[in-house]
GROMACS .gro file of C-alpha atoms in nm:
model
  295
    1MET     CA    1  10.049  16.767   9.696
    2ARG     CA    2  10.335  16.514   9.741
    3ASN     CA    3  10.084  16.225   9.707
    4ASP     CA    4   9.956  16.385   9.384
    5ASN     CA    5  10.310  16.390   9.246
    6ILE     CA    6  10.374  16.027   9.342
    7LYS     CA    7  10.042  15.927   9.181
    8SER     CA    8  10.132  16.124   8.863
    9TYR     CA    9  10.479  15.964   8.852
   10LEU     CA   10  10.328  15.613   8.877
   11ASN     CA   11  10.072  15.709   8.609
   12LEU     CA   12  10.358  15.829   8.386
   13HIS     CA   13  10.535  15.493   8.417
   14LEU     CA   14  10.209  15.322   8.328
   15ILE     CA   15  10.175  15.542   8.018
   16VAL     CA   16  10.534  15.471   7.907
   17PHE     CA   17  10.473  15.100   7.967
   18ILE     CA   18  10.163  15.126   7.745
   19TRP     CA   19  10.367  15.300   7.474
   20GLY     CA   20  10.617  15.016   7.493
   21PHE     CA   21  10.330  14.768   7.458
   22THR     CA   22  10.220  14.944   7.135
   23ALA     CA   23  10.505  14.776   6.947
   24ILE     CA   24  10.397  14.436   7.079
   25LEU     CA   25  10.044  14.491   6.945
   26GLY     CA   26  10.191  14.597   6.611
   27ALA     CA   27  10.371  14.261   6.592
   28LEU     CA   28  10.062  14.065   6.692
   29ILE     CA   29   9.817  14.233   6.449
   30THR     CA   30   9.839  14.042   6.124
   31ILE     CA   31   9.738  14.306   5.865
   32ASP     CA   32   9.948  14.537   5.645
   33ALA     CA   33  10.107  14.839   5.815
   34GLU     CA   34   9.904  15.085   5.605
   35ASN     CA   35   9.576  14.915   5.697
   36LEU     CA   36   9.676  14.901   6.064
   37VAL     CA   37   9.754  15.275   6.077
   38TRP     CA   38   9.428  15.362   5.895
   39PHE     CA   39   9.220  15.168   6.147
   40ARG     CA   40   9.427  15.298   6.441
   41MET     CA   41   9.387  15.666   6.342
   42LEU     CA   42   9.018  15.627   6.256
   43LEU     CA   43   8.923  15.451   6.580
   44ALA     CA   44   9.145  15.676   6.798
   45GLY     CA   45   8.993  15.982   6.627
   46VAL     CA   46   8.644  15.859   6.713
   47PHE     CA   47   8.749  15.805   7.077
   48LEU     CA   48   8.912  16.151   7.093
   49GLY     CA   49   8.607  16.315   6.931
   50ALA     CA   50   8.386  16.159   7.200
   51PHE     CA   51   8.629  16.283   7.467
   52ILE     CA   52   8.619  16.640   7.330
   53VAL     CA   53   8.236  16.638   7.327
   54TYR     CA   54   8.235  16.498   7.683
   55LYS     CA   55   8.474  16.771   7.802
   56LYS     CA   56   8.269  17.033   7.609
   57GLN     CA   57   8.580  17.161   7.432
   58SER     CA   58   8.552  17.358   7.109
   59PHE     CA   59   8.637  17.203   6.773
   60VAL     CA   60   8.689  17.550   6.620
   61ILE     CA   61   9.042  17.633   6.503
   62SER     CA   62   9.185  17.894   6.266
   63ALA     CA   63   9.238  17.819   5.894
   64THR     CA   64   9.616  17.863   5.939
   65SER     CA   65   9.627  17.611   6.224
   66PHE     CA   66   9.405  17.371   6.028
   67ALA     CA   67   9.651  17.374   5.734
   68LYS     CA   68   9.944  17.305   5.965
   69LEU     CA   69   9.754  17.020   6.139
   70ILE     CA   70   9.676  16.861   5.802
   71PHE     CA   71  10.052  16.847   5.725
   72VAL     CA   72  10.139  16.717   6.071
   73GLY     CA   73   9.868  16.451   6.034
   74LEU     CA   74  10.040  16.330   5.717
   75LEU     CA   75  10.372  16.310   5.902
   76ILE     CA   76  10.214  16.111   6.186
   77ALA     CA   77  10.053  15.865   5.942
   78MET     CA   78  10.386  15.811   5.761
   79HIS     CA   79  10.568  15.782   6.096
   80TRP     CA   80  10.335  15.501   6.215
   81ILE     CA   81  10.335  15.323   5.875
   82PHE     CA   82  10.716  15.307   5.876
   83PHE     CA   83  10.709  15.207   6.245
   84PHE     CA   84  10.484  14.906   6.192
   85LYS     CA   85  10.663  14.814   5.865
   86ALA     CA   86  10.989  14.808   6.064
   87ILE     CA   87  10.833  14.570   6.318
   88HIS     CA   88  10.691  14.343   6.046
   89VAL     CA   89  11.016  14.310   5.845
   90SER     CA   90  11.248  14.294   6.149
   91ASN     CA   91  11.114  14.277   6.504
   92VAL     CA   92  11.014  14.489   6.807
   93SER     CA   93  11.363  14.489   6.967
   94ILE     CA   94  11.538  14.621   6.656
   95THR     CA   95  11.271  14.888   6.593
   96LEU     CA   96  11.273  15.021   6.950
   97SER     CA   97  11.653  15.027   6.973
   98ILE     CA   98  11.662  15.249   6.661
   99PHE     CA   99  11.394  15.470   6.821
  100SER     CA  100  11.646  15.565   7.091
  101LEU     CA  101  11.807  15.782   6.823
  102GLY     CA  102  11.515  16.021   6.861
  103ALA     CA  103  11.695  16.223   7.132
  104PHE     CA  104  11.994  16.275   6.900
  105PHE     CA  105  11.784  16.384   6.602
  106ALA     CA  106  11.588  16.618   6.830
  107SER     CA  107  11.912  16.783   6.948
  108LEU     CA  108  12.001  16.860   6.584
  109LEU     CA  109  11.657  16.963   6.462
  110GLU     CA  110  11.529  17.153   6.768
  111PRO     CA  111  11.765  17.452   6.712
  112LEU     CA  112  11.617  17.496   6.363
  113PHE     CA  113  11.262  17.506   6.504
  114TYR     CA  114  11.323  17.714   6.819
  115GLY     CA  115  11.622  17.925   6.717
  116ARG     CA  116  11.868  17.803   6.981
  117LYS     CA  117  12.226  17.699   6.924
  118ILE     CA  118  12.333  17.334   6.887
  119LEU     CA  119  12.470  17.210   7.220
  120PHE     CA  120  12.806  17.029   7.207
  121TYR     CA  121  12.722  16.770   7.473
  122GLU     CA  122  12.403  16.670   7.289
  123VAL     CA  123  12.602  16.599   6.973
  124PHE     CA  124  12.859  16.412   7.183
  125PHE     CA  125  12.596  16.189   7.339
  126GLY     CA  126  12.446  16.146   6.991
  127LEU     CA  127  12.776  16.011   6.859
  128ILE     CA  128  12.790  15.756   7.141
  129ILE     CA  129  12.436  15.649   7.054
  130ILE     CA  130  12.543  15.605   6.687
  131ALA     CA  131  12.834  15.388   6.811
  132GLY     CA  132  12.587  15.168   6.997
  133LEU     CA  133  12.366  15.153   6.688
  134ALA     CA  134  12.668  15.059   6.472
  135LEU     CA  135  12.733  14.764   6.703
  136ILE     CA  136  12.372  14.648   6.656
  137MET     CA  137  12.383  14.693   6.279
  138GLN     CA  138  12.710  14.501   6.255
  139VAL     CA  139  12.576  14.187   6.426
  140GLU     CA  140  12.212  14.203   6.312
  141VAL     CA  141  12.265  14.256   5.936
  142LYS     CA  142  11.962  14.039   5.849
  143TYR     CA  143  11.737  14.308   6.000
  144LEU     CA  144  11.893  14.597   5.805
  145HIS     CA  145  11.575  14.659   5.601
  146GLY     CA  146  11.374  14.701   5.920
  147MET     CA  147  11.636  14.938   6.060
  148TYR     CA  148  11.594  15.168   5.760
  149TYR     CA  149  11.216  15.179   5.812
  150ALA     CA  150  11.265  15.249   6.182
  151LEU     CA  151  11.516  15.525   6.105
  152ALA     CA  152  11.269  15.694   5.863
  153SER     CA  153  10.995  15.657   6.126
  154ILE     CA  154  11.190  15.821   6.410
  155ILE     CA  155  11.300  16.116   6.193
  156LEU     CA  156  10.935  16.180   6.099
  157GLY     CA  157  10.841  16.134   6.466
  158VAL     CA  158  11.086  16.402   6.580
  159LEU     CA  159  10.962  16.640   6.308
  160PHE     CA  160  10.593  16.616   6.401
  161THR     CA  161  10.675  16.635   6.775
  162LEU     CA  162  10.866  16.960   6.724
  163MET     CA  163  10.583  17.102   6.511
  164ASN     CA  164  10.326  17.001   6.773
  165GLY     CA  165  10.538  17.176   7.036
  166LYS     CA  166  10.450  17.503   6.864
  167LEU     CA  167  10.086  17.423   6.793
  168ILE     CA  168  10.003  17.302   7.144
  169SER     CA  169  10.036  17.655   7.290
  170ASP     CA  170   9.733  17.775   7.093
  171HIS     CA  171   9.492  17.480   7.113
  172GLU     CA  172   9.380  17.193   7.335
  173PRO     CA  173   9.606  16.889   7.277
  174SER     CA  174   9.305  16.660   7.227
  175VAL     CA  175   9.163  16.891   6.958
  176ILE     CA  176   9.502  16.909   6.781
  177THR     CA  177   9.534  16.531   6.779
  178PHE     CA  178   9.173  16.484   6.662
  179TYR     CA  179   9.238  16.688   6.347
  180GLU     CA  180   9.580  16.527   6.290
  181PHE     CA  181   9.430  16.179   6.308
  182GLY     CA  182   9.152  16.286   6.073
  183ALA     CA  183   9.409  16.417   5.826
  184GLY     CA  184   9.601  16.089   5.847
  185VAL     CA  185   9.287  15.889   5.772
  186PHE     CA  186   9.211  16.123   5.479
  187PHE     CA  187   9.553  16.086   5.314
  188ILE     CA  188   9.571  15.709   5.360
  189SER     CA  189   9.213  15.680   5.225
  190ILE     CA  190   9.312  15.864   4.906
  191TYR     CA  191   9.602  15.620   4.861
  192PHE     CA  192   9.370  15.323   4.921
  193LEU     CA  193   9.113  15.457   4.669
  194ILE     CA  194   9.385  15.492   4.404
  195GLN     CA  195   9.506  15.139   4.480
  196GLY     CA  196   9.150  15.005   4.489
  197LYS     CA  197   9.203  14.860   4.836
  198PHE     CA  198   8.862  14.951   4.980
  199ASN     CA  199   8.663  14.631   4.939
  200ALA     CA  200   8.489  14.369   5.153
  201GLU     CA  201   8.820  14.193   5.215
  202PHE     CA  202   8.971  14.513   5.360
  203PHE     CA  203   8.717  14.515   5.644
  204THR     CA  204   8.718  14.138   5.693
  205MET     CA  205   8.951  14.057   5.978
  206SER     CA  206   8.977  13.795   6.248
  207LEU     CA  207   8.815  13.869   6.586
  208ASN     CA  208   9.164  13.867   6.737
  209ASN     CA  209   9.278  14.150   6.506
  210TRP     CA  210   8.966  14.358   6.581
  211ILE     CA  211   9.019  14.321   6.958
  212LEU     CA  212   9.389  14.412   6.933
  213LEU     CA  213   9.307  14.713   6.710
  214LEU     CA  214   9.051  14.839   6.961
  215VAL     CA  215   9.304  14.808   7.244
  216LEU     CA  216   9.568  14.984   7.029
  217ALA     CA  217   9.335  15.274   6.935
  218SER     CA  218   9.169  15.321   7.275
  219VAL     CA  219   9.424  15.235   7.546
  220CYS     CA  220   9.754  15.283   7.362
  221THR     CA  221   9.653  15.593   7.159
  222ALA     CA  222   9.353  15.793   7.281
  223TYR     CA  223   9.390  15.714   7.654
  224ALA     CA  224   9.771  15.724   7.668
  225PHE     CA  225   9.772  16.062   7.493
  226THR     CA  226   9.511  16.234   7.715
  227ALA     CA  227   9.661  16.082   8.031
  228SER     CA  228  10.012  16.200   7.938
  229VAL     CA  229   9.888  16.559   7.902
  230LYS     CA  230   9.728  16.543   8.248
  231VAL     CA  231  10.047  16.401   8.402
  232MET     CA  232  10.257  16.681   8.249
  233GLN     CA  233  10.054  16.931   8.456
  234LYS     CA  234  10.195  16.778   8.777
  235LEU     CA  235  10.551  16.673   8.690
  236THR     CA  236  10.853  16.861   8.560
  237PRO     CA  237  10.945  16.831   8.191
  238TYR     CA  238  11.275  16.672   8.302
  239THR     CA  239  11.095  16.389   8.487
  240VAL     CA  240  10.862  16.329   8.195
  241MET     CA  241  11.148  16.323   7.942
  242LEU     CA  242  11.369  16.093   8.154
  243THR     CA  243  11.088  15.847   8.218
  244THR     CA  244  10.981  15.844   7.853
  245ASN     CA  245  11.331  15.727   7.763
  246LEU     CA  246  11.245  15.396   7.930
  247GLU     CA  247  10.997  15.312   7.649
  248PRO     CA  248  11.249  15.107   7.450
  249VAL     CA  249  11.349  14.919   7.771
  250TYR     CA  250  10.989  14.828   7.852
  251GLY     CA  251  10.916  14.737   7.490
  252ILE     CA  252  11.224  14.517   7.442
  253MET     CA  253  11.160  14.337   7.775
  254LEU     CA  254  10.795  14.278   7.684
  255ALA     CA  255  10.893  14.152   7.339
  256TYR     CA  256  11.143  13.909   7.487
  257PHE     CA  257  10.890  13.752   7.729
  258ILE     CA  258  10.567  13.777   7.523
  259LEU     CA  259  10.686  13.715   7.164
  260GLY     CA  260  11.005  13.510   7.223
  261GLY     CA  261  11.138  13.349   6.905
  262LYS     CA  262  11.304  13.605   6.680
  263GLU     CA  263  11.291  13.865   6.960
  264LYS     CA  264  11.575  13.681   7.136
  265MET     CA  265  11.875  13.871   7.004
  266SER     CA  266  12.252  13.828   7.022
  267THR     CA  267  12.459  13.942   7.323
  268GLU     CA  268  12.610  14.222   7.111
  269PHE     CA  269  12.259  14.356   7.038
  270TYR     CA  270  12.180  14.392   7.408
  271ILE     CA  271  12.521  14.559   7.474
  272GLY     CA  272  12.449  14.808   7.192
  273ALA     CA  273  12.092  14.870   7.314
  274LEU     CA  274  12.220  14.923   7.670
  275ILE     CA  275  12.479  15.175   7.548
  276ILE     CA  276  12.205  15.367   7.365
  277VAL     CA  277  11.955  15.373   7.655
  278ILE     CA  278  12.217  15.466   7.920
  279THR     CA  279  12.348  15.746   7.695
  280VAL     CA  280  11.996  15.886   7.640
  281ILE     CA  281  11.932  15.885   8.017
  282LEU     CA  282  12.272  16.048   8.089
  283ASN     CA  283  12.185  16.317   7.835
  284GLY     CA  284  11.866  16.390   8.030
  285VAL     CA  285  12.050  16.398   8.365
  286PHE     CA  286  12.326  16.625   8.226
  287LYS     CA  287  12.071  16.862   8.074
  288HIS     CA  288  11.877  16.878   8.403
  289TYR     CA  289  12.177  16.977   8.616
  290LYS     CA  290  12.306  17.218   8.352
  291ASN     CA  291  11.968  17.397   8.350
  292LYS     CA  292  11.963  17.398   8.731
  293LYS     CA  293  12.304  17.569   8.739
  294GLU     CA  294  12.193  17.839   8.495
  295VAL     CA  295  11.881  17.929   8.702
   0.00000   0.00000   0.00000
């Protein structure tokens, strides 16, 4: 049993590392953010559909759940579009540092979704995170446009995560995600049809872009999602949450060594990013021991 937990913990770190690598792929793929998300959701949906058939799971869901999944799929599509736009107009380091605000936004929005009171210490940690972010924004003004995109992306990300938290109790996670990805492809397709973007040029990409898209859709999306669900069956929510907070660290380190160039930021940026990441981890540690005391 202990070996299973160690294996699951190592798998979780691999998954978080893969999530951090997603931003690197977004920087390396040289197509518009909307096109990138359309291909990502379409290909990942195909992979997930094959997985559901292989596992002999049912595609049947209620009409009410279907309507909710359609809306969540739209949120996911917008979340990813803003995410990749942020990377394209700024860089990976800026985008992932802003993503650390997710824990703060979740602490404010979660009470509205689950009917619990706002916790003082979560707001306190959130204010420290904002201070770290203010330091970054003060010295990296040239990337302000990208920060706004990243901010919009993380707010949408928290919203669809909270909504999925309710939906996941009634359906298989892979089935939920399959319909959400399908909805995302549907909405983006309507936009592309209105814009007249579907033409031969849309599907004409370099071999490098096709390979990176396949890696993004299969390893970083379909695989990482199904593997994370399996890992959560073995590890505590606290361990999962704390480890997931390392995603910006992995992503920023990878960006520094793989992309170089504009990913090499000022000293103040790394101080601000460190303040944010340490605060997010401290929030997780504090929450864990508080819950332990109450049990």
